[in-house]
XYZ file of C-alpha atoms in Angstrom:
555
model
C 114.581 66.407 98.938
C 114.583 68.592 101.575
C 117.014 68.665 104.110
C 113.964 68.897 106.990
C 110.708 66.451 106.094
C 108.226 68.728 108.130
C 107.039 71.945 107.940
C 107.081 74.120 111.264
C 105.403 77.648 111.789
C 106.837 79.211 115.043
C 105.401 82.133 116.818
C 103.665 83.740 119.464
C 99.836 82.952 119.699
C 99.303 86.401 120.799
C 101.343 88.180 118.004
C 99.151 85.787 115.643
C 96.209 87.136 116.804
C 96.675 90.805 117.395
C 98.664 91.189 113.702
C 96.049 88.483 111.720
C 92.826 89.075 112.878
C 92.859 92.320 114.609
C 94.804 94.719 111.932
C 93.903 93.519 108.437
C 90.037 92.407 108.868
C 88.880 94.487 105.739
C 89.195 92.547 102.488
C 91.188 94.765 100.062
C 94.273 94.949 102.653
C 94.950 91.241 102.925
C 94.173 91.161 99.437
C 96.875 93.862 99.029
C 99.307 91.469 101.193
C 98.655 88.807 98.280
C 99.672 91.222 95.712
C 102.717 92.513 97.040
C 103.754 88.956 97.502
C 103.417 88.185 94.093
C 104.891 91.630 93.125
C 107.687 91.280 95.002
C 108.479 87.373 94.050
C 108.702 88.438 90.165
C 105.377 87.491 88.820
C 103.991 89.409 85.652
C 99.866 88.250 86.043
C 98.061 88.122 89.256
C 94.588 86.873 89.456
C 92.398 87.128 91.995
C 89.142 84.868 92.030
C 86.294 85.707 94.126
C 83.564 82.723 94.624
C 79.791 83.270 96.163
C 77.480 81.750 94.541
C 77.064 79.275 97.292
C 77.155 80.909 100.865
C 78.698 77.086 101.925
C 81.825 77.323 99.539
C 82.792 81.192 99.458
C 86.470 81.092 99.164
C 89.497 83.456 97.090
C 91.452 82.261 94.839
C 94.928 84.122 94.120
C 97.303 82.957 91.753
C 100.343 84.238 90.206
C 103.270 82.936 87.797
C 106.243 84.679 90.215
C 109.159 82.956 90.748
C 107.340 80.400 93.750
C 108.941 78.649 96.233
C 110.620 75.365 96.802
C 110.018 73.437 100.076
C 112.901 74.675 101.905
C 111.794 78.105 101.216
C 108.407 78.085 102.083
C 109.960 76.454 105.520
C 112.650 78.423 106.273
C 111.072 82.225 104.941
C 107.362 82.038 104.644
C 106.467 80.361 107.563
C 109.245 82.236 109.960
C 107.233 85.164 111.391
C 108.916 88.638 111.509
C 112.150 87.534 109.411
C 114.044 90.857 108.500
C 113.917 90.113 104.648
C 115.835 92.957 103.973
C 118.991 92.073 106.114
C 118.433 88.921 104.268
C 118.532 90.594 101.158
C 120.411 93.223 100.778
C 120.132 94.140 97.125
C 116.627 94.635 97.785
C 115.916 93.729 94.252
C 114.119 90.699 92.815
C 114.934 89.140 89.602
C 112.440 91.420 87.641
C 114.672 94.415 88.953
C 111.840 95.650 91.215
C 112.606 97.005 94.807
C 111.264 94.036 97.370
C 108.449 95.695 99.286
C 107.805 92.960 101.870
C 109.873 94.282 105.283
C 108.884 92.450 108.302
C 107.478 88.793 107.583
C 103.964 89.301 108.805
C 102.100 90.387 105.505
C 100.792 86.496 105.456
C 99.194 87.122 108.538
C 96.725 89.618 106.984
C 95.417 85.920 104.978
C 93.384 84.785 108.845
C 91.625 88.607 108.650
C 89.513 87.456 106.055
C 89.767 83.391 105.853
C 90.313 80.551 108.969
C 91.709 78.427 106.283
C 94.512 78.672 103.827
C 95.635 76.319 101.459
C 98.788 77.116 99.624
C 100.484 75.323 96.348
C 103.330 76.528 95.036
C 106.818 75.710 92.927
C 109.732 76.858 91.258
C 110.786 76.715 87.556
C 112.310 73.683 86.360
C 110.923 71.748 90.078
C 109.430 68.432 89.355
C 106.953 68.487 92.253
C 104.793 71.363 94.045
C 104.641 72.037 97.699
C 101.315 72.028 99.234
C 100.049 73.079 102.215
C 97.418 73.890 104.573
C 97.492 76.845 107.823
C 94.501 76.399 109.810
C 93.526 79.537 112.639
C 91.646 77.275 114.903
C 94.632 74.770 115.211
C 97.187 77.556 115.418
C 95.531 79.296 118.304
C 95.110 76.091 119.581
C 98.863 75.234 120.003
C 100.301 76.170 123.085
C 103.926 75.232 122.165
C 104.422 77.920 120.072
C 105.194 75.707 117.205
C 102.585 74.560 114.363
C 103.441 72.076 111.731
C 101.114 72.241 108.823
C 100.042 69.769 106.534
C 101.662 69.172 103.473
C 101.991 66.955 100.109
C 104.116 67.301 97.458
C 102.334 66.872 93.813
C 104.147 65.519 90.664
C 103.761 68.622 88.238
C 102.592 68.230 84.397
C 104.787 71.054 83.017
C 108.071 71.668 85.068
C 108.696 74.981 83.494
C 105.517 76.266 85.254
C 106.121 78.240 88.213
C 104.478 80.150 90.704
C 101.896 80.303 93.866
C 97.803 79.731 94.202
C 96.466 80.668 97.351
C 93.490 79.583 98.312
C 91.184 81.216 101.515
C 88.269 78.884 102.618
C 85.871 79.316 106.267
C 85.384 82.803 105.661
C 84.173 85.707 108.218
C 82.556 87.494 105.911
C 78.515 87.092 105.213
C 78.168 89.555 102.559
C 78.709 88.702 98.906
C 81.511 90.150 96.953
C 81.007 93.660 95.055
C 83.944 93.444 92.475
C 83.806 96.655 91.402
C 83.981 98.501 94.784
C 86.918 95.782 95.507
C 89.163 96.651 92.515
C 88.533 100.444 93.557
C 89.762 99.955 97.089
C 92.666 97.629 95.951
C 93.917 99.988 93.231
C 94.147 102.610 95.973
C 96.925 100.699 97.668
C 98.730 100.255 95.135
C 100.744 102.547 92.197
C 102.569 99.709 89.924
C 100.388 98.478 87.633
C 101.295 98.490 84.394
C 101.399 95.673 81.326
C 104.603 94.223 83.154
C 102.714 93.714 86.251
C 98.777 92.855 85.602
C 96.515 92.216 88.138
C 92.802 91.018 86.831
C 89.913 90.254 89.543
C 87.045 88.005 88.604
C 83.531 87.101 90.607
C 82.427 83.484 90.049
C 84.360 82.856 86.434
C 82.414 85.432 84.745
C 83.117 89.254 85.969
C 86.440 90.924 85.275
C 88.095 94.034 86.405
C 91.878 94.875 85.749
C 93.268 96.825 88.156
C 95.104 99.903 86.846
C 96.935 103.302 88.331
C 93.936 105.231 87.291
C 91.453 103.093 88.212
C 89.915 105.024 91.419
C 90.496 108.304 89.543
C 87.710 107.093 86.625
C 84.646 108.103 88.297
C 86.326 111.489 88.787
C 85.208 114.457 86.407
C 88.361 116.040 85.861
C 89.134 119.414 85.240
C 93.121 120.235 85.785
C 95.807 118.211 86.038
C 99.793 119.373 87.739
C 102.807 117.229 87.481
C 104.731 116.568 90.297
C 108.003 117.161 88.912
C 106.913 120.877 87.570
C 105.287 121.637 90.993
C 108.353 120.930 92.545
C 110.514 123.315 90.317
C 107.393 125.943 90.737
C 107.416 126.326 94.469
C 111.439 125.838 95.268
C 113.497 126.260 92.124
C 116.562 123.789 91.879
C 115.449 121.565 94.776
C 116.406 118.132 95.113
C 112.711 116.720 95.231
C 112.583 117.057 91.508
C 114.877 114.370 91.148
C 113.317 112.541 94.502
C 109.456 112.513 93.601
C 106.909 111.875 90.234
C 103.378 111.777 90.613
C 99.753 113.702 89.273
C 97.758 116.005 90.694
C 94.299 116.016 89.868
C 91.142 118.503 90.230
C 87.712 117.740 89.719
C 84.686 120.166 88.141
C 82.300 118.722 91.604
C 83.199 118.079 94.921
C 84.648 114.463 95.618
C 83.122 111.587 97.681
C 85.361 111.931 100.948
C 87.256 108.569 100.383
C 88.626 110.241 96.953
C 90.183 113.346 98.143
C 93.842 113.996 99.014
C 96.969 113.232 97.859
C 98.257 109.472 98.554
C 101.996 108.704 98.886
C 103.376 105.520 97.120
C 106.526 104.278 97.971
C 108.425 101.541 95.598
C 104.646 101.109 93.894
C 102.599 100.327 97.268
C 100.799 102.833 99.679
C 102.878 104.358 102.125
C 100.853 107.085 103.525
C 96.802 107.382 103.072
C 95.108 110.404 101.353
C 95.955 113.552 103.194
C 97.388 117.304 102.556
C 100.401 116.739 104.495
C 98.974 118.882 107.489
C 98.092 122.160 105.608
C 94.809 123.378 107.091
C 91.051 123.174 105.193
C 91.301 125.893 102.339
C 87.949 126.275 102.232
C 86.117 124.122 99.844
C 89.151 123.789 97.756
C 90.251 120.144 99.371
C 86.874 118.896 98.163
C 88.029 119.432 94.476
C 92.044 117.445 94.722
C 93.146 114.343 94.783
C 96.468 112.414 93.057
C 99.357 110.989 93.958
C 102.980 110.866 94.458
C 105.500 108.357 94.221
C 108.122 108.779 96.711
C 111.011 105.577 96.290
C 113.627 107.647 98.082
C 112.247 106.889 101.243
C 112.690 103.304 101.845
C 116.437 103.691 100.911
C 117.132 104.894 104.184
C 118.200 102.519 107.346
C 115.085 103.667 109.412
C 111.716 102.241 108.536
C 109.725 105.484 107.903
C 106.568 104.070 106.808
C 103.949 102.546 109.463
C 103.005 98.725 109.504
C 99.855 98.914 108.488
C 101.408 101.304 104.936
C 98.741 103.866 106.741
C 101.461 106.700 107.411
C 105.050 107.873 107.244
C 106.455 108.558 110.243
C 106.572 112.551 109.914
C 107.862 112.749 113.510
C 111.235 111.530 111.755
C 113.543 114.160 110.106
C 113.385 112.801 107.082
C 109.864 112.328 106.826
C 109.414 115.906 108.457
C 111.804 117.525 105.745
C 109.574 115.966 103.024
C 106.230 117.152 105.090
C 107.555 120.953 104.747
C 108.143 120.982 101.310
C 104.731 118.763 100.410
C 103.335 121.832 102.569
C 104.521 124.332 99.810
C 103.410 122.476 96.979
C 99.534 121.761 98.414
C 99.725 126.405 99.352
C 100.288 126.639 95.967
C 97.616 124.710 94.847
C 95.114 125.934 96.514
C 95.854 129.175 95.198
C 96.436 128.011 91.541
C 93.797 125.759 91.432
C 91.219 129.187 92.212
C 92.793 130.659 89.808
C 92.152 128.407 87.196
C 88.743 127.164 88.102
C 87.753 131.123 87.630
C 89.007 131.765 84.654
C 87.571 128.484 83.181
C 83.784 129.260 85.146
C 84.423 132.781 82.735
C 85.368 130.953 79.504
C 82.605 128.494 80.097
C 80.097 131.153 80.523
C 81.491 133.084 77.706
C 80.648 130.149 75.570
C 77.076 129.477 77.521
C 75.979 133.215 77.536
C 77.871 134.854 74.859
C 78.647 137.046 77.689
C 82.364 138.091 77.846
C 83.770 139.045 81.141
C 86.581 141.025 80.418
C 84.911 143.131 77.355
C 81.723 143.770 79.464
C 84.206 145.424 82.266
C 85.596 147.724 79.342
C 82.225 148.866 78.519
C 80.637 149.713 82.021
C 81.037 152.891 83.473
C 84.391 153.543 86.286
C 82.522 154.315 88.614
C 80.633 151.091 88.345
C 83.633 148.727 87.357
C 84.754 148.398 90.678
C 81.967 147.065 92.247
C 80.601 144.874 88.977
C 84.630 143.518 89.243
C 84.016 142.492 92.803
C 80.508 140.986 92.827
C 81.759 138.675 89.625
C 84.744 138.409 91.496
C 83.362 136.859 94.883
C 81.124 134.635 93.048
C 84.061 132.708 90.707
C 85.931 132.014 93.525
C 83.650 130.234 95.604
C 83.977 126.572 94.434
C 80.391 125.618 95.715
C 78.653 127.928 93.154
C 79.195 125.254 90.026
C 79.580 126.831 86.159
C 75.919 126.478 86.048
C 74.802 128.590 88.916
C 77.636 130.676 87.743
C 76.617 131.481 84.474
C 73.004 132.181 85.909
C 74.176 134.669 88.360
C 76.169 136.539 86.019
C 73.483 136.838 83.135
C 71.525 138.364 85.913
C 73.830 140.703 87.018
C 74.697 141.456 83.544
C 71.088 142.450 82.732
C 71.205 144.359 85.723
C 74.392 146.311 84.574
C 74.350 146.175 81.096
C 77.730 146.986 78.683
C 77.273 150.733 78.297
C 75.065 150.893 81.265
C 74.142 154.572 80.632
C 73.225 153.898 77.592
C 70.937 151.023 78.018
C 69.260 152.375 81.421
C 67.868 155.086 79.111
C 65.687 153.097 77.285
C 66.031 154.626 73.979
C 64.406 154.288 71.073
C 65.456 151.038 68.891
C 65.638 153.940 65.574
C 68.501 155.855 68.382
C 70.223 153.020 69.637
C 70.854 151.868 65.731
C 72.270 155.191 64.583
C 74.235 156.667 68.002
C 75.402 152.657 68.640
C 78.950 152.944 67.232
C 80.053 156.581 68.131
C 78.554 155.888 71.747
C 80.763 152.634 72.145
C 83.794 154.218 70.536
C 82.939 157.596 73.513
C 82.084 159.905 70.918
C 79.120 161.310 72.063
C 78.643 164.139 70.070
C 78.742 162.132 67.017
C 76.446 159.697 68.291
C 73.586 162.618 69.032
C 74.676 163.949 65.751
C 73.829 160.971 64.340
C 70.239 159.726 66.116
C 69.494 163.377 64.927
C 70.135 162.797 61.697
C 68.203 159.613 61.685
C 65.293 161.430 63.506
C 65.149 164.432 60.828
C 65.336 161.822 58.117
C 62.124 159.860 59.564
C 59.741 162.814 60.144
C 60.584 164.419 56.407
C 60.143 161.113 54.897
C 56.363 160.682 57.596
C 55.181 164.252 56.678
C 56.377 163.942 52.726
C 57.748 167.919 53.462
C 59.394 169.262 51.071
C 62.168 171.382 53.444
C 65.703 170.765 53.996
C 66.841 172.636 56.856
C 66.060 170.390 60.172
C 64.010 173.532 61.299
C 62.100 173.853 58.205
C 61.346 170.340 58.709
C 60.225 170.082 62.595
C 58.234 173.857 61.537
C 56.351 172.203 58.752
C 55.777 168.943 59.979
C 54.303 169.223 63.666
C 51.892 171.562 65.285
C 48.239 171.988 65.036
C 47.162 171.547 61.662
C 50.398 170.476 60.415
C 50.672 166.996 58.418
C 51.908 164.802 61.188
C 49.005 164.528 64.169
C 50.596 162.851 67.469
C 47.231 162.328 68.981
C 45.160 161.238 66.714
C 45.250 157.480 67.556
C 44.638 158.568 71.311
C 42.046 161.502 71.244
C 39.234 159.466 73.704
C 39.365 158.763 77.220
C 39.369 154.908 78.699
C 35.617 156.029 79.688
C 34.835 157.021 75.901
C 35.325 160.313 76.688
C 37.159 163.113 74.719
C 40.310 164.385 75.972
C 40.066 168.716 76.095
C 41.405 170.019 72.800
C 43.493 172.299 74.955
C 45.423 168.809 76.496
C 45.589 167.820 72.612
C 47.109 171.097 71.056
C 49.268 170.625 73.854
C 51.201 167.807 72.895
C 50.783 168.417 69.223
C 52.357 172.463 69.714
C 55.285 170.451 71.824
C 56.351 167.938 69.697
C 56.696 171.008 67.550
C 58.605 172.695 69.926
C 60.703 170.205 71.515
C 61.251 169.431 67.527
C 63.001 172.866 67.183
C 64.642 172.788 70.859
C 66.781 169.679 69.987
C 67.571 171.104 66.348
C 68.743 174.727 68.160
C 69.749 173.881 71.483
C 71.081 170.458 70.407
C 72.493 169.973 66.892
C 73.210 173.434 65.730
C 75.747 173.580 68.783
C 77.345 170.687 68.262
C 77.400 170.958 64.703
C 79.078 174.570 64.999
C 81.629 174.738 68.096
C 84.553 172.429 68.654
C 83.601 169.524 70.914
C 86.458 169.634 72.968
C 86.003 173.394 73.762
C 82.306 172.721 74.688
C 83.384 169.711 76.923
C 86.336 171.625 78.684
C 83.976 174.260 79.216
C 81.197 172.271 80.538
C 78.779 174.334 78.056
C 77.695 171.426 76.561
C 78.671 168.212 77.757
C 78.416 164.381 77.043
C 75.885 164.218 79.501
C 73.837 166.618 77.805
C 74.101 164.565 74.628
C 73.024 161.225 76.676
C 70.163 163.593 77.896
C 69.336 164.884 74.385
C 69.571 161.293 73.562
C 66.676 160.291 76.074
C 64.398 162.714 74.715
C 64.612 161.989 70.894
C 63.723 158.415 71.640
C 60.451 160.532 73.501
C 60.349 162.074 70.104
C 60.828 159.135 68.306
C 58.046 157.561 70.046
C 55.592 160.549 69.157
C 56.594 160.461 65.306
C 55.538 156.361 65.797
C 52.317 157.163 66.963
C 51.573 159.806 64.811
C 48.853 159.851 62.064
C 49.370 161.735 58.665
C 46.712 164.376 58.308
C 44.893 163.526 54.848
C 44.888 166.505 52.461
C-alpha cells in the first residue's frame, strides 16, 4: 500500500487557470497532451473515443496500454504541477527507447481546456488493483489552500498483466458535435511518430475510425515534387553537419494549398516544435502557396536550454542555436523556390507536349532568329507564373503557337497544300532551292498531266497548255458577274495570257537559274536568294490555285 493514503494536487489557482483553460481551449492540443502522455509512458495503441450522440453525455475517452502508473506515482509525478521531469530523468528515455517529450509537468492541464471533469484509471503490469480518480475544475478553483485532494478508489483488476491509463473528460465546453475527420487532420499535424510501433486510432460514437498517420494531412494534397531533407542539405552547403542533424520531406503541390497546409513544420523527438513557416525567408511570389513538409529536428532538445516554446508553437530563434539552424533552413527554402520553378516549367512543357503534341524545344528550332527571342520569352513568362495552371498553359501556348507557327515563313505564306507537300522536307532541312525545285517539279507534273500535252520541256509545257485557246481555260468556271453579267473578254484573256506568262516567268526566271548556277554562288551574291525562292514559292501556290480552277477546253 502506499506509503501516503490520500491523494493531494498542489498549485497555484491562478497558474491553473491561465495554463488549463486559457492556453489549450482548442480540442486537438489537449488531445495532443493525451498522446504524448501515452507516447512518452511506452504505450504501442492509443485510442481516442469521441461520444455525441446525446448533447447530455458528450465526453472523450482516451486509453492506452503504456506502462501506467501505480498510486504513488500518480501522487508524487502526475499530480505535482511543473515537476522538471527531465532532472528527474536524466536518461531521457522510456522503456520503449523513445526520447521523453513531456518537460514541464503542465501538459495535464491542457485536459480542463476542453472538459470540467476528469476521471482517470490507471495501473501498472503485474499490480493487483487500479488507481482511480477524479479532478474536478469547479472544486479546484474553488480551493483557496492551494491544495486539492481528489477522489479516489482502488479497483481489484481481472487480468494483472494488463497495464495502462483511460482517461475520461465529462462537463464539456464545447456545443458543437465532433467532426472526426477534421480532428485526426489537426492532430496528425502535431505530431511526426506514428508508425505501427506507435498507433493512434480515433473513433466517433463506436462506429467511425480514423488512424492517425505521418501523412495524414498531406492526403488531400495533389502532389507534384517531392525533396529529401538530407539531399537538400548536401545541395545548398556541401559537407555540413545538418545532414547528419535533420530528416524530413518536402512536398509541392500541382494547385495552390488551403493556408493551414502550407509551410514547412519542425518536429522535434516526433512532436511539433515549431508551426508551419519558411523560417523567415520573404513571400516568393506565389511559390509558398505550392510547399509544404516537414522536418524532424531531435538535435535540439539535447541541449541544456529549452529552445522550443510551451505551447510547441515556436523555437526560440532569438537563441544561437536556434538562430544557426534558422540561417541554414533560410538556404534550403532560396533554393527551393528557385528549383521548384524550375521544375514546375519544365513539367507545364512536358504536360503540354503530351496535351498538344506541341513540343517546346523543337518548335524554337524551327522559328525564325529573329523571332526566337521573343517566342522564348512570351513562353517563358507564362511557365513561370505558378497561377497560370497546365491547363491555361497549354491553351495559351496552342494559341501562340498558331500565331507563330514552326517554320513561320513558311506557313504565313499560305501555300498551296500540292507546294507545301513537295518543298516540305528541303524547306525544314533550309534547302530552299531544292524545295522550289521541287514544288516546281510537282507544278509542271500537274498541268502536263491537266492539259494531256504531249511536251517535255517545262516551257513547252506552260506554252502549250495556257493562253487563249490553249487546252487549260482558268476562267471558265468564273466568266459571269455576281449580277449575271459577263465579265469583258479583255479582263478574261487577261488572266488566261498570264497564267501563261507567269507559267514561263517561274520556269525562266525561277527554275532554269537554279537549276543551272551553283546555289551558294547565287546566295553569296544575293542574285538569287532564299527569299526569292520563298517568294517564287508564294506565287506557284497562286498558280497552283489557277490550274485548280481551270476547265479543260473540249476538242
Amino acid at each position: 500500500m502506499a506509503t501516503n493514503d490520500k491523494l493531494e494536487l498542489r498549485f497555484d489557482p491562478h497558474t491553473i487557470e491561465h495554463l488549463g483553460i486559457k492556453m489549450y481551449s482548442q480540442l486537438p492540443y489537449a488531445l495532443a497532451e493525451l498522446v504524448a502522455n501515452s507516447y512518452d509512458a511506452g504505450a504501442e495503441n492509443v485510442e481516442i473515443n469521441l461520444y455525441d450522440k446525446d448533447d447530455q453525455n458528450k465526453r472523450i475517452v482516451v486509453s492506452d496500454d503504456g506502462e501506467g502508473m501505480s498510486f504513488d506515482e500518480v501522487n508524487e509525478n502526475f499530480l505535482v504541477i511543473g515537476r522538471r521531469r527531465r532532472e528527474d530523468d536524466l536518461s531521457r528515455n522510456n522503456k520503449k527507447g523513445r526520447k521523453i517529450t513531456g518537460k514541464k509537468g503542465i501538459g495535464k492541464l491542457a485536459l480542463f481546456g476542453i472538459g470540467k471533469t476528469i476521471n482517470i484509471t490507471t495501473s501498472r503490469e503485474g499490480a493487483t488493483k487500479a488507481t482511480c480518480f477524479s479532478l474536478n475544475w469547479d472544486d479546484i478553483l474553488n480551493e483557496t489552500s492551494g491544495r486539492y485532494n481528489p477522489s479516489y478508489s482502488e479497483i481489484v483488476k481481472s487480468d494483472s498483466s494488463k497495464k495502462g491509463t483511460l482517461i475520461e473528460l465529462t462537463n464539456l465546453t464545447r456545443i458543437s458535435g465532433f467532426d472526426i475527420n477534421s480532428i485526426a487532420v489537426s492532430l496528425s499535424k502535431l505530431f511526426n511518430c506514428f508508425d505501427n510501433s506507435f498507433r493512434v486510432i480515433i473513433r466517433k460514437n463506436n462506429l467511425e475510425k480514423v488512424e492517425l498517420t505521418r501523412d495524414l494531412k498531406y492526403e488531400s494534397i495533389d502532389k507534384e515534387f517531392e525533396w529529401d531533407i538530407k539531399q537538400l542539405c548536401e545541395i545548398v552547403e556541401k559537407d555540413t553537419k545538418y545532414k547528419s542533424l535533420l530528416n524530413g520531406k518536402i512536398i509541392s503541390s500541382k494547385k495552390p494549398m488551403k493556408p493551414d497546409l502550407r509551410g514547412i513544420t519542425t518536429y522535434v523527438n516526433g512532436r511539433l516544435a515549431n508551426i508551419p513557416s519558411f523560417f523567415g525567408v520573404s513571400e516568393a511570389g506565389h511559390t509558398f502557396s505550392y510547399l509544404t513538409g516537414w522536418i524532424d529536428a531531435d538535435y535540439l532538445d539535447e541541449y541544456d536550454k529549452d529552445l522550443i516554446s510551451t505551447d510547441r508553437q515556436s523555437l526560440s530563434w532569438d537563441m544561437p542555436e536556434a538562430q544557426e539552424l534558422q540561417c541554414f533552413l533560410q538556404k534550403i527554402i532560396k533554393y527551393l523556390v528557385k528549383d521548384w520553378s524550375v521544375k514546375r516549367k519544365d513539367a507545364k512543357e512536358k504536360l503540354n507536349s503530351e496535351k498538344t503534341g506541341i513540343n517546346i524545344s523543337n518548335w524554337y528550332a524551327t522559328v525564325p532568329d529573329e523571332v526566337r527571342p521573343k517566342l522564348t520569352n512570351i513562353i517563358n513568362k507564362i511557365s513561370e507564373k505558378p497561377e497560370i495552371d497546365d491547363e491555361d498553359f497549354s491553351s495559351v501556348v496552342h494559341q501562340v503557337y498558331d500565331l507563330i507557327p514552326p517554320y513561320t515563313y513558311y506557313h504565313y505564306r499560305l501555300l498551296h497544300t500540292q507546294v507545301k507537300d513537295a518543298s516540305r522536307v528541303n524547306y525544314q532541312n533550309k534547302n530552299y532551292y531544292s524545295a522550289f525545285q521541287e514544288a516546281l517539279k510537282r507544278y509542271k507534273n500537274a498541268v502536263k498531266d491537266k492539259s494531256g500535252v504531249n511536251a517535255f520541256e517545262e516551257l513547252d509545257i506552260m506554252n502549250k497548255s495556257f493562253g487563249k485557246g490553249k487546252p487549260l481555260q482558268t476562267t471558265a468556271k468564273f466568266k459571269l458577274r455576281p449580277n449575271g453579267q459577263s465579265f469583258s473578254e479583255q479582263t478574261l484573256n487577261n488572266i488566261e495570257e498570264g497564267q501563261l506568262s507567269l507559267s514561263r516567268g517561274i520556269v525562266q526566271g525561277g527554275r532554269n537559274i537554279v537549276s543551272h548556277e551553283e546555289h551558294d554562288d547565287l546566295r553569296k551574291t544575293g542574285l538569287f536568294t532564299e527569299k526569292d525562292c520563298l517568294d517564287l514559292l508564294s506565287l506557284l501556290s497562286h498558280l497552283y490555285k489557277r490550274l485548280d480552277d481551270s476547265v479543260k477546253k473540249e476538242d
